[in-house]
Coordinates of C-alpha atoms in Angstrom, one line a residue:
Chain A
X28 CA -23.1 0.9 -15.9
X29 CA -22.5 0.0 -12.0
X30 CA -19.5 -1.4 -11.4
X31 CA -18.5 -3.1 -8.2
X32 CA -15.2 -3.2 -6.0
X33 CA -12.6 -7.0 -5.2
X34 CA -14.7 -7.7 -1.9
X35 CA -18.1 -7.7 -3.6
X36 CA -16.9 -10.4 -6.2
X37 CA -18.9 -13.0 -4.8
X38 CA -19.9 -16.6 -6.0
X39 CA -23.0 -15.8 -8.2
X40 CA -22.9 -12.3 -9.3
X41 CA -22.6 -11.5 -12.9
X42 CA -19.9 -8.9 -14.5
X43 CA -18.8 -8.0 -17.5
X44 CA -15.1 -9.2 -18.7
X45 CA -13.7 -8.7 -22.1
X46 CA -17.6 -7.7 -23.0
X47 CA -18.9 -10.7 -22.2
X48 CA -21.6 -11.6 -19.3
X49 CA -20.5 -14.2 -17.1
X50 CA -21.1 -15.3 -13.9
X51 CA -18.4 -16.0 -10.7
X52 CA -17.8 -19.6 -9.5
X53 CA -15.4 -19.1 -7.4
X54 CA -13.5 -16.5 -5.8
X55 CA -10.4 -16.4 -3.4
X56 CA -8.6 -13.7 -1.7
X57 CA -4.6 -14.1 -3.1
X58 CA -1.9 -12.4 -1.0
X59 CA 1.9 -12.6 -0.3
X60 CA 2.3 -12.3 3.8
X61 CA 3.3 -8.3 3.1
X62 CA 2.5 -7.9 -0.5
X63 CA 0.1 -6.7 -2.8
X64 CA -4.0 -8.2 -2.5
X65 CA -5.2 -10.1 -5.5
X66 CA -8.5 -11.5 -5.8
X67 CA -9.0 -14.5 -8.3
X68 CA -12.1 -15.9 -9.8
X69 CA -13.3 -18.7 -11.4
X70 CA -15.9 -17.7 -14.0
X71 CA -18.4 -19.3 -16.8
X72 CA -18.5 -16.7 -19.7
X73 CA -22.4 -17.2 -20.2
X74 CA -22.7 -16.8 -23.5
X75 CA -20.0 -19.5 -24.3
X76 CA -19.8 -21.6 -21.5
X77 CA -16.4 -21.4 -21.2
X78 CA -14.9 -21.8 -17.7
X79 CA -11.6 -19.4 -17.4
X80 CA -9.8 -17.9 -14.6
X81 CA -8.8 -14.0 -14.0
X82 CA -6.9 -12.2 -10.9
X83 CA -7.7 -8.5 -10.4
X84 CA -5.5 -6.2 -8.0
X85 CA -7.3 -5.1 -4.9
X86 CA -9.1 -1.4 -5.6
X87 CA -9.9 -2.3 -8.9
X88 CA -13.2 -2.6 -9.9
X89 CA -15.3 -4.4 -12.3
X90 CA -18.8 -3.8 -14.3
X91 CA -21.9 -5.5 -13.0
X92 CA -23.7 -7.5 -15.5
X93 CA -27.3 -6.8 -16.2
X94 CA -28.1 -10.6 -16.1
X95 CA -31.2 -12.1 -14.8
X96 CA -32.7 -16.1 -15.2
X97 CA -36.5 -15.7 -15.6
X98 CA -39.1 -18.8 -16.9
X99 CA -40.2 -17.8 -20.3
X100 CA -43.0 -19.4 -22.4
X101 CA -41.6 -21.0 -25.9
X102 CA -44.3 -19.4 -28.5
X103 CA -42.7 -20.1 -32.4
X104 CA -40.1 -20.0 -34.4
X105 CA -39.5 -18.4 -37.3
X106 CA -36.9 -19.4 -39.4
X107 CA -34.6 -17.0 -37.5
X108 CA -35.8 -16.4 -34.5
X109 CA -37.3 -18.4 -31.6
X110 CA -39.8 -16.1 -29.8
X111 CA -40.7 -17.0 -26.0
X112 CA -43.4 -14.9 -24.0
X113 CA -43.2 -13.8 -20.3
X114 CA -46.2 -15.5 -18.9
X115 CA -46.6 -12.8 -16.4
X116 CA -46.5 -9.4 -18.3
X117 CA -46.9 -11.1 -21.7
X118 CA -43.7 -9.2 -22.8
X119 CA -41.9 -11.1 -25.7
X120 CA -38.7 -12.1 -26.5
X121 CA -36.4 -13.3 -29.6
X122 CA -33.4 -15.1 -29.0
X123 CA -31.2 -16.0 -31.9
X124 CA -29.9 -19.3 -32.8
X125 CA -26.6 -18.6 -30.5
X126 CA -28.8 -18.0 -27.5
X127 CA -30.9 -21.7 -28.0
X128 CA -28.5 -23.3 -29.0
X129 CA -28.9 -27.3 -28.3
X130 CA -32.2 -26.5 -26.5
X131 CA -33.7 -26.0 -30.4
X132 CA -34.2 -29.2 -30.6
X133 CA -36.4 -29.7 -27.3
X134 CA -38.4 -26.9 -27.9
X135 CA -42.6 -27.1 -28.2
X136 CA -44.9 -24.6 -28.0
X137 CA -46.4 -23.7 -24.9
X138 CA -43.2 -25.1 -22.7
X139 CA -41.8 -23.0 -20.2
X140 CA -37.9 -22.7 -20.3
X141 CA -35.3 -21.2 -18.1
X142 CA -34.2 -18.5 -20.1
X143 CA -30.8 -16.1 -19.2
X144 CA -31.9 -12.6 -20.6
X145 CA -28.7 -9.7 -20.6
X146 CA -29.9 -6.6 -20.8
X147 CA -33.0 -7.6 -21.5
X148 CA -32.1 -9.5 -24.6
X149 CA -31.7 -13.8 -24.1
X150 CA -28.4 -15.2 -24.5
X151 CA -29.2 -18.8 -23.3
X152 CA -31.6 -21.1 -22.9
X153 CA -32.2 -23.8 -21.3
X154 CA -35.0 -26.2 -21.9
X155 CA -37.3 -27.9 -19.0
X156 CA -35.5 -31.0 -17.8
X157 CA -38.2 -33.4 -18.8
X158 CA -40.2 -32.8 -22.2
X159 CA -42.9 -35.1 -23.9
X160 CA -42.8 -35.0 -27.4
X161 CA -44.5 -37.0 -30.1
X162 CA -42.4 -39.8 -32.3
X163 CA -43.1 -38.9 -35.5
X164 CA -40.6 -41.4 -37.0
X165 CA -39.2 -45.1 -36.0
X166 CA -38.8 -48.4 -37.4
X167 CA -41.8 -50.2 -36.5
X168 CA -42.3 -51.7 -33.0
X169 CA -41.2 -55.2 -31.8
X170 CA -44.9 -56.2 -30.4
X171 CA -44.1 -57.9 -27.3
X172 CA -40.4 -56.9 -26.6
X173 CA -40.7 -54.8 -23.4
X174 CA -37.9 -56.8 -21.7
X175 CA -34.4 -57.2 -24.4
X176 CA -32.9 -53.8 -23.7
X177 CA -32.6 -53.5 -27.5
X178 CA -32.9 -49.4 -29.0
X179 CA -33.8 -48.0 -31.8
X180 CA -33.4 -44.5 -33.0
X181 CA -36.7 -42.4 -33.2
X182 CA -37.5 -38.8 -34.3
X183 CA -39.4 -36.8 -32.5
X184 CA -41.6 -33.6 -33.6
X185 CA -39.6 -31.2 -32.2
X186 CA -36.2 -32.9 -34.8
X187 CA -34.7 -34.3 -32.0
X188 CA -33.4 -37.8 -32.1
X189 CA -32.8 -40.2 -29.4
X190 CA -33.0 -44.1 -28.6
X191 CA -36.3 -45.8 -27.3
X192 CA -36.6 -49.1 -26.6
X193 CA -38.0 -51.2 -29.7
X194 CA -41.6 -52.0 -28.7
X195 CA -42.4 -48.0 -29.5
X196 CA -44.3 -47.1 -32.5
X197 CA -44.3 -44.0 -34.4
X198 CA -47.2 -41.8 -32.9
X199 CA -46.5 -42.8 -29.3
X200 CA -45.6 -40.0 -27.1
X201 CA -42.8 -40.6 -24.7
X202 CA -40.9 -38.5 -22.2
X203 CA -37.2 -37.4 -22.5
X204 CA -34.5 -35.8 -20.4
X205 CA -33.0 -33.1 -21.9
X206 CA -30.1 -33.0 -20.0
X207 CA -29.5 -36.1 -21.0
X208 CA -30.9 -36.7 -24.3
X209 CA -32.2 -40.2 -22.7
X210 CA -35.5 -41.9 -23.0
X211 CA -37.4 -41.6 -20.0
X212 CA -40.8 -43.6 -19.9
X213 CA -44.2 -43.9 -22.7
X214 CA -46.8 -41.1 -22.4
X215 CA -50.2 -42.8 -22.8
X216 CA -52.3 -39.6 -24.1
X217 CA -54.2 -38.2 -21.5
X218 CA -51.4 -38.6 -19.1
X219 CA -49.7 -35.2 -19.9
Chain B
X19 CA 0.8 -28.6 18.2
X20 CA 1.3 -25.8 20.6
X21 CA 2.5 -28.3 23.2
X22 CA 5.6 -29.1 21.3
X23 CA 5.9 -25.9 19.7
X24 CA 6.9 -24.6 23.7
X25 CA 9.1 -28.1 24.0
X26 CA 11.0 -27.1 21.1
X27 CA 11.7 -23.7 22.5
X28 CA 11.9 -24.5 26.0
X29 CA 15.0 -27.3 25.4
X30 CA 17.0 -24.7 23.1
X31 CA 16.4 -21.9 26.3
X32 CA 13.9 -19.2 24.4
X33 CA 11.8 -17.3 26.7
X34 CA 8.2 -17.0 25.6
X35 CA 6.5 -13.8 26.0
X36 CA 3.2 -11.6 25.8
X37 CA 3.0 -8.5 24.9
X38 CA 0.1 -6.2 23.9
X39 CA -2.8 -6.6 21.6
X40 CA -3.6 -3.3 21.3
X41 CA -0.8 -0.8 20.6
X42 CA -1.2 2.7 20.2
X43 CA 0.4 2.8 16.7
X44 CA 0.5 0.0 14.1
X45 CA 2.8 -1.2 10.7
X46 CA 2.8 1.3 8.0
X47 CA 3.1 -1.7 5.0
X48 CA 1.5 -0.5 2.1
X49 CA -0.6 -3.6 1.6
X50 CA -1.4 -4.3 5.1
X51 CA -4.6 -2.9 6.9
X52 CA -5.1 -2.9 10.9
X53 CA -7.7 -2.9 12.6
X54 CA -8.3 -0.1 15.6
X55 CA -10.9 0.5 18.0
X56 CA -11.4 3.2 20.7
X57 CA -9.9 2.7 24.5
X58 CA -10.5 5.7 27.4
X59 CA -7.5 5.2 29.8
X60 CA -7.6 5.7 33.5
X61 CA -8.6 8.8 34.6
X62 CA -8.5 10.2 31.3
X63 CA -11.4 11.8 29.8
X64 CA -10.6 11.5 26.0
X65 CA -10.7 8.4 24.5
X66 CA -7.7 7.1 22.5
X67 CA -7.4 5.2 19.0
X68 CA -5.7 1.8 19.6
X69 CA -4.6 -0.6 16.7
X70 CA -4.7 -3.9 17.0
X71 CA -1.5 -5.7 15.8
X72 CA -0.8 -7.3 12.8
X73 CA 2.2 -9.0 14.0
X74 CA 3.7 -8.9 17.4
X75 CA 7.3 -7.8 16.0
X76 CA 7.5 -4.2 17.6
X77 CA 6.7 -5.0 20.5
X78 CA 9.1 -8.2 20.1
X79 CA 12.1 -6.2 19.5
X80 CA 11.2 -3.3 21.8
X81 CA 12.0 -6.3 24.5
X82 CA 14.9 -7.5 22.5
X83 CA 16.4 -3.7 22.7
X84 CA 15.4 -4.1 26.4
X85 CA 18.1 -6.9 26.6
X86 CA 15.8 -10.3 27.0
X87 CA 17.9 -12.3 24.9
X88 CA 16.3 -14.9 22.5
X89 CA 12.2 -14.8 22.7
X90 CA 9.3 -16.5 20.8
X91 CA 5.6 -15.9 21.3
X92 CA 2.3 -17.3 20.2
X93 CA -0.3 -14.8 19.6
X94 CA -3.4 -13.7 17.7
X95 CA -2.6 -11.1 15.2
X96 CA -5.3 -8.7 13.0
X97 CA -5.4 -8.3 9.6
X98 CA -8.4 -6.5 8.2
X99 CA -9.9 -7.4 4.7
X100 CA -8.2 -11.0 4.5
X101 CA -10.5 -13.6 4.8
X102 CA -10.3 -16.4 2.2
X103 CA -8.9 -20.3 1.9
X104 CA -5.6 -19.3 3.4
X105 CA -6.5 -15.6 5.4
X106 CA -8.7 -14.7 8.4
X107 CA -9.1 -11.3 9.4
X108 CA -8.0 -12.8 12.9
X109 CA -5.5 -15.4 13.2
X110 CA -2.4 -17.3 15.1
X111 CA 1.2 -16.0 14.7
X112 CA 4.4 -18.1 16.3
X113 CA 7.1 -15.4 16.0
X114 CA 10.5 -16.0 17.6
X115 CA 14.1 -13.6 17.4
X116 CA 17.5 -15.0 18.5
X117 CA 20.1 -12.3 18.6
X118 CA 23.2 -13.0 17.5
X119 CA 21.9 -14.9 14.5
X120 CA 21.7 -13.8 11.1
X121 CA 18.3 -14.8 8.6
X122 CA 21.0 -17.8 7.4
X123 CA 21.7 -19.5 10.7
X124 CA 17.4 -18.6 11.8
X125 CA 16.4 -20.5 8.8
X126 CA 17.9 -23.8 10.0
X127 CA 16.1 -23.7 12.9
X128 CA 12.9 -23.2 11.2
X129 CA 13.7 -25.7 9.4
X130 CA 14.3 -28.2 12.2
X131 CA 10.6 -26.8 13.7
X132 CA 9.2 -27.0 10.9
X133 CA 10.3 -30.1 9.1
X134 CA 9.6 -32.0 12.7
X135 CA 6.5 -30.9 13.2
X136 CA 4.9 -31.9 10.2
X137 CA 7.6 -34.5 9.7
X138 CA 8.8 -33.2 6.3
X139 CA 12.3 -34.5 5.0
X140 CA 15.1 -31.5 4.1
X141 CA 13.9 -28.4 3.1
X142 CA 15.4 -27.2 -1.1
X143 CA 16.7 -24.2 -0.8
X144 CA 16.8 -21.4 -3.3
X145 CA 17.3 -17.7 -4.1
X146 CA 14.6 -15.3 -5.2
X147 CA 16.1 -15.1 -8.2
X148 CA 16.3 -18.7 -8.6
X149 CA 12.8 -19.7 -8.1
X150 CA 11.7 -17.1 -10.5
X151 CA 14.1 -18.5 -13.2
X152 CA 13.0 -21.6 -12.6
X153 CA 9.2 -21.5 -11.9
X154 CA 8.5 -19.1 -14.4
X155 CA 11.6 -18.4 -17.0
X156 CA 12.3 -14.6 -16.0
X157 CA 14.6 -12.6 -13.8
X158 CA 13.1 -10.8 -11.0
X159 CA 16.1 -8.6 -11.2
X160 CA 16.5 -7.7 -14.6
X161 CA 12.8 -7.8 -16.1
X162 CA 11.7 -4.2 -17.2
X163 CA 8.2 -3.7 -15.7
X164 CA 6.6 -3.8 -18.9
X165 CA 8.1 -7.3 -19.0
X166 CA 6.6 -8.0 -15.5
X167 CA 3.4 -7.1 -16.6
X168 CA 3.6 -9.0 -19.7
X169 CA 4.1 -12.0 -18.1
X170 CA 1.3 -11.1 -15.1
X171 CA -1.3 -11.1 -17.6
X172 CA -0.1 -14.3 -19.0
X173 CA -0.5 -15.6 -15.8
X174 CA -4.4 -14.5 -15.4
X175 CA -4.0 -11.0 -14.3
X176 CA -6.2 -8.7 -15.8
X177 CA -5.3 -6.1 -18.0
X178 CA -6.4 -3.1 -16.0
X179 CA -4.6 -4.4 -13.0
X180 CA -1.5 -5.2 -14.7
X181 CA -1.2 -1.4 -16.0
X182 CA -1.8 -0.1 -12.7
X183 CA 0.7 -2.4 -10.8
X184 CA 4.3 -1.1 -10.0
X185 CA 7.0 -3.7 -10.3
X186 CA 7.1 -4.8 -6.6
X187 CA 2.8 -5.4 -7.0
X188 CA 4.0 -7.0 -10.5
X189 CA 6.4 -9.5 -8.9
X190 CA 3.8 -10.3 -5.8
X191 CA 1.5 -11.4 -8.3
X192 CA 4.1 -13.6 -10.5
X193 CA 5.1 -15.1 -7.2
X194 CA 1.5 -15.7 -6.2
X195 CA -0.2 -17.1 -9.4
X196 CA 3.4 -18.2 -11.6
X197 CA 6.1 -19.1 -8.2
X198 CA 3.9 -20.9 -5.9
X199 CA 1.7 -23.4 -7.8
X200 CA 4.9 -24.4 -9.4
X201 CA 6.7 -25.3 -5.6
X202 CA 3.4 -27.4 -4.8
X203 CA 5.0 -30.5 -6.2
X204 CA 8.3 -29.5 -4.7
X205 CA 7.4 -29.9 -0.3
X206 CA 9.1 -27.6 1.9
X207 CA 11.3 -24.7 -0.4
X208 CA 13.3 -21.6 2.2
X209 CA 13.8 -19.3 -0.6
X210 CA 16.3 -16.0 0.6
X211 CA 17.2 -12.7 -1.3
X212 CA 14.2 -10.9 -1.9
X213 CA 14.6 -7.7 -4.2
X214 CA 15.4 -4.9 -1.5
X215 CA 12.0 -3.3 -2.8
X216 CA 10.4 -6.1 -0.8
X217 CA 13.1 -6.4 2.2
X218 CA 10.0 -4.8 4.5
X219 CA 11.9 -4.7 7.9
X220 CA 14.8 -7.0 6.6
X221 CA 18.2 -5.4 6.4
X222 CA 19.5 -4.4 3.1
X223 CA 22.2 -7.3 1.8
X224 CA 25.9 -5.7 2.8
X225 CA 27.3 -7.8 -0.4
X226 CA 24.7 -7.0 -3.0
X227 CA 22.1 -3.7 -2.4
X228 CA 19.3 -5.6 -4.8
X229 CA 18.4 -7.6 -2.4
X230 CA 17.7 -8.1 1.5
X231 CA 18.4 -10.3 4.1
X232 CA 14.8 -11.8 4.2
X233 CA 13.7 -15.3 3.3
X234 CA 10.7 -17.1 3.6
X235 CA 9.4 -20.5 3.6
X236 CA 7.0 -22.1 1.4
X237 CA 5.7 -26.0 2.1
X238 CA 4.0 -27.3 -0.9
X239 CA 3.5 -24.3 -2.1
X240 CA 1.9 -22.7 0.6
X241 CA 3.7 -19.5 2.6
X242 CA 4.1 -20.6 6.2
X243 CA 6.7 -18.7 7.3
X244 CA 8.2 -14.9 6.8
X245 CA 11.7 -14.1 8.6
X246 CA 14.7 -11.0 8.6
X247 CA 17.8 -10.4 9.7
X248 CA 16.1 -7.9 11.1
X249 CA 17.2 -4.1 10.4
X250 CA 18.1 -2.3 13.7
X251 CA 18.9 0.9 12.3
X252 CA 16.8 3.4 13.6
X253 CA 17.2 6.3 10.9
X254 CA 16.6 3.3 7.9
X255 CA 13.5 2.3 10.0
X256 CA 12.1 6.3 10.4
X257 CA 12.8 6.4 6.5
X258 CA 11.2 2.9 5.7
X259 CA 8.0 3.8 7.7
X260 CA 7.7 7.6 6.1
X261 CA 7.9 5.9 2.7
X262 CA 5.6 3.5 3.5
X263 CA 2.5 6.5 4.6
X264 CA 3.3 8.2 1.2
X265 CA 2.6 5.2 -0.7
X266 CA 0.1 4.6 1.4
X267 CA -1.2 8.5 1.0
X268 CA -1.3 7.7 -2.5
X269 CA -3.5 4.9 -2.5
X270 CA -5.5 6.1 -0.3
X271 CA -5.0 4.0 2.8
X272 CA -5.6 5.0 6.5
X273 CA -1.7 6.9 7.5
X274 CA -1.6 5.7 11.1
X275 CA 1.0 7.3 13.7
X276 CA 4.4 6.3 13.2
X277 CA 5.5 3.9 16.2
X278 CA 7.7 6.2 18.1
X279 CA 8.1 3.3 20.9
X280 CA 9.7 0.7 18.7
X281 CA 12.4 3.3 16.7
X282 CA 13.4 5.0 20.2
X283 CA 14.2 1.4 20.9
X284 CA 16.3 1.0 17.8
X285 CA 18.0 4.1 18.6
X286 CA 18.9 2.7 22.2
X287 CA 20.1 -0.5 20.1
X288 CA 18.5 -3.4 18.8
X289 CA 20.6 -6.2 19.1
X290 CA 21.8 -8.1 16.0
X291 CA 19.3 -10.8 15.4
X292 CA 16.9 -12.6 13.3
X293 CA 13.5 -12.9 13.9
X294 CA 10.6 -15.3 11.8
X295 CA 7.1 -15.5 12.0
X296 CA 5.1 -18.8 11.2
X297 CA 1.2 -18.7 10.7
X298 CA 0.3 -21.4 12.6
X299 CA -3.6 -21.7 11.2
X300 CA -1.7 -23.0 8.3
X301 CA 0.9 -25.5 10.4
X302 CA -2.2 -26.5 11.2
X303 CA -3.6 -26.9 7.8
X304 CA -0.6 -28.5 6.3
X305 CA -0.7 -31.1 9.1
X306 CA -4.0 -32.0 8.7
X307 CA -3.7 -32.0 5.2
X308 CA -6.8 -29.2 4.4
X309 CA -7.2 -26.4 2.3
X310 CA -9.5 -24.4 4.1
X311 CA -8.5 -22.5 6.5
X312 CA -12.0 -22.9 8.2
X313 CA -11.3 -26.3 8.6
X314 CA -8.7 -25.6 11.4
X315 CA -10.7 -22.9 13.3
X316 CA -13.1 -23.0 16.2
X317 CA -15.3 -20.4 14.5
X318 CA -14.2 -18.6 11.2
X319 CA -14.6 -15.1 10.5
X320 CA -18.3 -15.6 9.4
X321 CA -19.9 -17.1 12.2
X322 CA -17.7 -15.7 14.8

């Protein structure tokens, strides 16, 4: 595997530390006047998520991650394993329930999702910002009551749950953000 | 700034000089890397290598050894590789030497500079030893190196480095990542005594050989200023600089040409003295109150 020397530690690239990929935030030359040159980034171990810091002497070097962020196409799931599809060479993918995470419960067929693939296998994903799902369960709707602010929770047909306002009915389709986890606006059908 | 850095020197009688950019040889320190460049002379077909400087000091003292009394200058100085929140490769030195003084009676006046210029109240001052007791619970003296590298690696530094780090690299990186942050909260520190291993062109203490006549000054945790009673013997110096290339040889560093100029000045006599240098990017940055170094330059390194 490559590996790359203190002045090519730059904001963005992706190495390898304690066997982990993760990606530099932040990286700073450290020297006393006369002394010694450290370098010392900020990094998010991308498996995790975790956010730590770590100093390497200058002339040390470290291993380049093979890391790369690609759109892939959510096909199923299996029980185990989701499986996406690279629209573009129609090359699949399984990522385990480590690499989706959260994003499980966002994810429909046929939506394309940023996924982070390390040596070619996916070890997060992330799912696109806005979704429209289906409610498949709610207390019933409050004919009328479009202005009282009042929520109710609803379940979606993807598992997820979040609040919509209390005129929704179950079968409406409505648009969420992920990031979030907030109700966005109704979907009339046909406006997808 | 630079205005009443010359007041300050001109009332207390201090000379300011120039002296050369480009020298024909450059510092040996380990961990410092000069930039050179090619120059033909006059009616000279070959061209030569010039270095430029990282500091003005050998020049500085070649003058002092010349007999011109008390001198301070403000210069640009090189330093290749650094460029980061607190380095560029190219940047403003104030260096001044009063003979007669020793690093003691030098660090009150940078302490009247300093503390006027960015209007700081007394500066606390403390021993090497001290601050390494007290920022970070160990002895810089009496630590093994495994100890040091222990407490390194606790501190952030990688495994890998820490094993390839002798204790002077160890005790650089304490002092960067466990000494420093710690003095943020405490304004302007003069800490004195480094570990002889560290006394660079400081003389070695008469009253205790661990440690050298060198201080520096830190303002909330920032190093601003580096100062010696400076060494003047000339055989220490030769022996200092042909240390320096070995270590250098072994890690594989450029082994420039000893400065003959500067140690045939020491063997003429250096006067005693004491000599500081004060990065004035970061006078700058402290005053202002940034932390980017790119904040207080024209044009920074990448778009000069």
């Amino acid at each position: 595997m490559a590996s790359i020397g203190m002045n090519d530690l730059r904001v963005g690239v992706k190495i390898i530390i304690e066997a982990d990929p993760c990606v530099i935030l932040e990286s700073d030359l450290v020297k006393p006047g006369k002394g010694q040159a450290f370098t010392r980034i900020k990094f998010r171990n991308l498996k995790t998520g975790r956010v730590l810091e770590r100093t390497f002497k200058a002339g040390d070097s470290v291993e380049v991650a093979d890391v790369i962020d690609t759109d892939l196409q959510y096909l199923y799931a299996d029980g185990q394993f989701w499986h996406f599809m690279d629209p573009a060479s129609y090359e699949q993918h399984s990522a385990d329930s480590q690499a989706v995470g959260e994003a499980a419960k966002w994810l429909k067929e046929q939506d394309v999702c940023a996924v982070t693939l390390w040596n070619g296998a996916p070890i997060t994903v992330s799912p696109p910002n806005f979704v429209i799902l289906r409610v498949v369960e709610t207390d019933p709707g409050v004919r009328g009551d479009t202005a009282s602010g009042g929520t109710k929770p609803a379940t979606l047909e993807t598992g997820a749950i979040v609040k919509v306002p209390l005129f929704l009915e179950q079968g409406e389709v409505i648009k969420v953000d992920t990031r979030t986890g907030e109700y966005v606006s109704r979907v009339k059908d046909g406006d997808q | 700034m630079l205005a009443r850095i010359r007041m300050f020197f001109a009332e207390r009688n201090v000379m300011e000089v120039e002296t050369p950019l480009l020298s024909a040889s450059t510092v040996t320190d380990p961990h410092l890397a000069s930039l050179s460049t090619r120059c033909r002379p006059p009616a000279r077909d070959s061209e030569q290598r010039v270095y430029l400087q990282t500091s003005p000091e050998f020049a500085m003292k070649r003058l002092l050894a010349a007999g011109s009394g008390p001198i301070f200058q403000i210069c640009k100085a090189f330093r290749d590789g650094e460029a980061g929140r607190w380095h560029n490769p190219e940047f403003t030195l104030l260096e001044w030497y009063r003979p007669g003084y020793d690093h003691l009676r030098l660090m009150d006046e940078v302490e009247e500079l300093v503390g006027g210029l960015l209007r700081r109240p007394t500066a606390r001052r403390m021993t090497y030893a001290e601050v390494f007791k007290t920022c970070v619970g160990a002895d810089p003296f009496a630590a093994g190196e495994r100890a040091l590298a222990r407490l390194a690696v606790d501190l952030g530094l990688s495994a890998e480095s820490a094993a390839k780090l002798d204790r002077a690299g160890c005790l650089d990186f304490v002092f960067s990542a466990g000494v420093q942050p710690a003095l943020r909260e405490l304004g302007c520190v003069l800490i004195r005594d480094f570990p002889a291993s560290q006394a660079a062109l400081a003389r070695v203490s008469p009253h205790d050989r661990r440690v050298a006549e060198r201080f520096e000054m830190l303002v909330d945790g920032i190093e601003l200023a580096n100062g010696y009673h400076e060494l003047s013997d000339a055989g220490e110096q030769r022996s200092r600089f042909l240390r320096d290339l070995a270590t250098r040889k072994r890690l594989g560093a450029t082994e420039p040409p000893l400065d003959e100029r500067l140690l045939a000045a020491l063997e003429h006599g250096l006067p005693k003295c004491a000599g500081v240098a004060v990065g004035v990017d970061r006078l700058l940055m402290l005053a202002a109150g940034v932390t980017d170094i790119r904040q207080v330059l024209a044009f920074p390194i990448d778009r000069a």
